[in-house]
């Protein structure tokens, strides 16, 4: 499965949902408490996991715009959200969803977020993104912060990889592989040189410097034998990326890959969630 395919996104969604920072979710809920409605734009929306994870923390009427560069993800999002909802109605290309006591209108757009022009096509109350900021550059995040200030809108950037990676049991090569992988994360992912593990802290700092009230919280994946499929897929990706850097001896990396594919009892992948709003 590819890094952003519907299959990979479906595999990781339960771990993403379980990992989200309770402190950040509480700050999100408090910021929108008492409001009857809100407009949300979800960047890098994938199959709509942000809708499913965040809807319960937002007002009873929600208007979502899901933006992704891959039409296959948008198609999968329509199906996944229709299955998630208690009631689904089509309104042209949009979905009208009822979930619990909430009513959601969901629109979709296939768009390359790295393209020139404004990121936000219309005023919104909240911008969400999951596992996206660490793929982007400082310049792109500066551009996002500037637009958020212009609207003004709140932002929730969740599940940003923070460089933490550990295994039980440990192996002497773990740190070398982790450091090589972290270096690989700094390559260009389509937005310019990526900030990788530094992205969450960078975004939080820039938002604070621009007058936002910022809440951050750790959101680590805690994987074990009950999430073996996700562990195996993640380990394969880590080994492949580390190998591309040339920083790990190939024979040692092969040994590590074989050991890890046999299955650690547990592994932790660190993330940082960032929420910011205007005070």
XYZ file of C-alpha atoms in Angstrom:
279
model
C 0.000 0.000 0.000
C 1.224 3.484 -0.755
C 1.842 6.150 1.889
C -1.409 8.045 1.288
C -3.650 5.365 -0.202
C -7.154 4.733 1.153
C -5.924 1.338 2.392
C -3.112 2.865 4.454
C -5.372 5.603 5.793
C -7.978 3.034 6.875
C -5.279 0.978 8.606
C -3.958 3.896 10.630
C -7.268 5.600 11.481
C -8.030 3.657 14.710
C -4.520 4.401 16.040
C -4.827 8.061 15.055
C -8.169 8.412 16.804
C -6.907 6.717 19.976
C -3.744 8.851 20.022
C -5.299 12.325 19.811
C -4.386 14.545 22.742
C -7.253 14.894 25.272
C -5.961 18.356 26.232
C -6.069 19.562 22.650
C -9.521 18.079 22.043
C -10.772 19.805 25.209
C -9.367 23.132 23.982
C -11.086 22.644 20.624
C -14.399 21.871 22.293
C -14.123 24.851 24.633
C -13.317 27.231 21.783
C -16.549 26.331 19.974
C -18.771 25.750 23.009
C -22.155 27.450 22.779
C -21.935 28.109 19.048
C -24.780 26.711 16.933
C -22.657 26.086 13.847
C -19.172 26.254 12.344
C -17.420 26.042 8.977
C -14.402 23.746 8.734
C -11.813 23.205 5.999
C -9.839 19.959 6.305
C -6.498 19.926 4.479
C -5.088 16.595 3.326
C -8.465 15.124 4.197
C -7.804 11.586 2.977
C -10.905 9.503 3.572
C -12.507 11.941 6.034
C -10.995 10.705 9.294
C -10.944 14.225 10.763
C -14.710 14.474 10.373
C -15.211 11.191 12.181
C -12.727 12.046 14.942
C -13.684 15.672 15.580
C -17.391 16.051 14.831
C -18.444 15.289 18.413
C -16.334 18.186 19.736
C -17.882 20.781 17.427
C -21.265 22.565 17.230
C -24.436 20.706 16.216
C -24.419 22.106 12.676
C -21.180 21.731 10.742
C -20.195 22.672 7.196
C -17.061 20.762 6.122
C -14.897 21.230 3.033
C -12.568 18.256 2.534
C -9.495 18.990 0.401
C -7.124 16.298 -0.883
C -4.796 16.010 -3.853
C -5.913 12.442 -4.660
C -9.309 11.830 -6.246
C -9.196 8.204 -5.036
C -9.135 9.424 -1.442
C -12.089 11.721 -2.054
C -14.071 8.840 -3.557
C -13.213 6.682 -0.543
C -14.200 9.536 1.783
C -17.710 9.659 0.313
C -18.166 5.945 0.993
C -16.569 5.988 4.470
C -18.572 8.996 5.662
C -21.808 7.556 4.286
C -21.145 4.358 6.256
C -20.299 6.346 9.411
C -23.400 8.509 9.376
C -26.734 7.493 10.846
C -28.437 9.045 7.828
C -26.990 10.135 4.482
C -28.445 12.243 1.705
C -26.790 13.356 -1.513
C -27.126 17.002 -2.556
C -25.353 17.210 -5.882
C -21.698 16.448 -5.143
C -22.150 17.142 -1.426
C -23.189 14.882 1.420
C -25.778 15.787 4.046
C -25.086 13.639 7.093
C -26.797 13.067 10.403
C -24.626 11.570 13.140
C -26.063 11.473 16.629
C -27.574 14.889 17.213
C -25.378 16.635 14.676
C -26.097 17.681 11.113
C -23.155 17.926 8.748
C -22.847 19.167 5.198
C -19.672 17.822 3.569
C -18.226 19.180 0.332
C -15.148 17.894 -1.479
C -12.323 19.360 -3.536
C -9.387 17.742 -5.322
C -6.596 20.280 -5.001
C -2.811 20.424 -4.664
C -2.115 22.373 -1.463
C 1.399 23.149 -2.664
C 0.069 25.117 -5.635
C 0.282 28.896 -5.768
C -2.674 30.984 -4.657
C -4.674 31.221 -1.476
C -4.971 28.118 0.657
C -8.433 29.009 1.991
C -10.913 29.601 -0.816
C -13.519 31.150 1.492
C -13.853 32.279 5.118
C -13.935 29.425 7.613
C -14.014 29.135 11.392
C -11.587 26.225 11.703
C -8.849 24.625 9.619
C -7.966 21.024 10.406
C -5.150 18.824 9.166
C -3.945 15.427 10.333
C -0.437 14.070 9.739
C 0.227 16.890 7.270
C 2.357 19.616 8.857
C 5.439 17.391 9.161
C 5.418 16.953 5.380
C 5.456 20.685 4.746
C 8.108 23.394 4.798
C 8.592 26.388 7.069
C 7.569 28.635 4.179
C 4.303 26.742 3.656
C 3.439 26.826 7.362
C 4.215 30.571 7.447
C 1.814 30.994 4.539
C -0.868 29.046 6.426
C -0.408 31.074 9.622
C -0.685 34.322 7.654
C -3.974 33.253 6.067
C -5.367 32.073 9.397
C -4.688 35.533 10.777
C -6.402 37.199 7.835
C -9.692 35.298 8.210
C -9.357 34.883 11.303
C -9.753 31.158 11.906
C -8.705 28.576 14.458
C -6.499 25.635 13.481
C -6.088 22.065 14.679
C -3.015 20.348 13.249
C -2.939 16.865 14.705
C -0.675 13.840 14.628
C 2.509 15.595 13.541
C 5.440 13.177 13.810
C 7.869 14.482 16.443
C 10.911 12.228 15.991
C 10.198 9.831 18.854
C 10.448 6.138 17.955
C 11.044 3.333 20.441
C 10.661 -0.439 20.587
C 10.175 -3.173 23.179
C 12.450 -5.068 23.196
C 15.120 -2.604 22.123
C 17.901 -3.303 19.632
C 21.304 -1.542 19.348
C 20.449 -0.323 15.821
C 17.141 1.317 16.795
C 18.619 4.775 17.348
C 20.596 4.683 14.090
C 17.529 3.698 12.079
C 15.406 6.308 13.839
C 17.933 9.065 13.159
C 18.195 8.068 9.485
C 14.403 8.021 9.168
C 14.137 11.418 10.829
C 16.682 12.781 8.363
C 14.672 11.336 5.490
C 11.601 13.156 6.806
C 13.370 16.428 6.039
C 13.313 15.771 2.293
C 11.002 17.565 -0.125
C 7.517 16.025 0.068
C 6.117 18.450 -2.489
C 6.063 21.596 -0.329
C 9.798 22.350 -0.287
C 12.270 21.055 2.330
C 10.057 19.450 4.962
C 10.336 20.341 8.629
C 9.681 16.721 9.539
C 9.906 16.138 13.311
C 10.342 19.882 13.960
C 7.055 20.862 12.298
C 4.716 20.693 15.289
C 6.906 22.860 17.502
C 7.569 25.276 14.633
C 3.872 25.696 13.879
C 3.000 26.214 17.551
C 5.726 28.840 17.901
C 4.703 30.753 14.779
C 1.067 30.765 15.817
C 2.007 32.108 19.238
C 4.153 34.837 17.719
C 1.186 35.881 15.591
C -1.163 36.381 18.510
C -2.896 33.015 18.736
C -3.638 31.235 22.003
C -1.927 27.870 21.525
C -2.530 24.490 23.148
C -0.259 21.521 22.420
C -0.379 17.909 23.536
C 1.411 14.658 22.816
C -0.481 12.140 20.682
C 1.751 9.064 20.409
C 0.860 5.860 18.656
C 1.124 3.083 21.249
C 1.214 -0.042 19.109
C 1.348 -3.660 20.236
C 0.432 -7.114 18.994
C -3.229 -6.093 18.747
C -2.224 -3.616 16.034
C 0.261 -5.914 14.307
C -0.787 -5.009 10.750
C -0.149 -1.320 11.387
C 3.155 -2.100 13.117
C 4.339 -4.183 10.172
C 3.369 -1.551 7.603
C 5.004 1.214 9.655
C 8.201 -0.763 10.183
C 8.473 -1.487 6.478
C 8.152 2.202 5.674
C 10.705 3.173 8.325
C 13.245 0.654 7.032
C 12.739 1.699 3.403
C 13.168 5.385 4.224
C 16.222 4.792 6.408
C 17.793 2.725 3.649
C 17.336 5.516 1.111
C 19.523 7.841 3.179
C 22.649 5.663 2.954
C 23.252 6.329 6.651
C 22.705 2.740 7.770
C 24.905 -0.192 6.791
C 22.755 -2.248 4.370
C 23.552 -5.595 5.975
C 22.772 -4.224 9.430
C 19.553 -2.683 8.146
C 18.542 -6.040 6.636
C 19.164 -7.684 10.018
C 17.110 -4.982 11.746
C 14.280 -5.283 9.231
C 14.114 -9.058 9.677
C 14.149 -8.709 13.453
C 11.479 -6.042 13.504
C 9.231 -7.715 10.935
C 9.247 -10.754 13.233
C 7.485 -8.394 15.610
C 8.423 -6.283 18.615
C 6.030 -6.644 21.526
C 5.357 -2.914 21.333
C 6.456 0.246 19.602
C 5.827 3.951 20.150
C 5.713 6.570 17.405
C 5.538 10.091 18.820
C 3.272 12.865 17.541
C 2.352 16.360 18.623
C -1.119 17.918 18.305
C -1.432 21.711 17.973
C -4.596 23.765 18.453
C -4.661 27.545 18.183
C -7.398 30.147 18.232
C -7.706 33.890 18.611
C -8.001 34.854 22.290
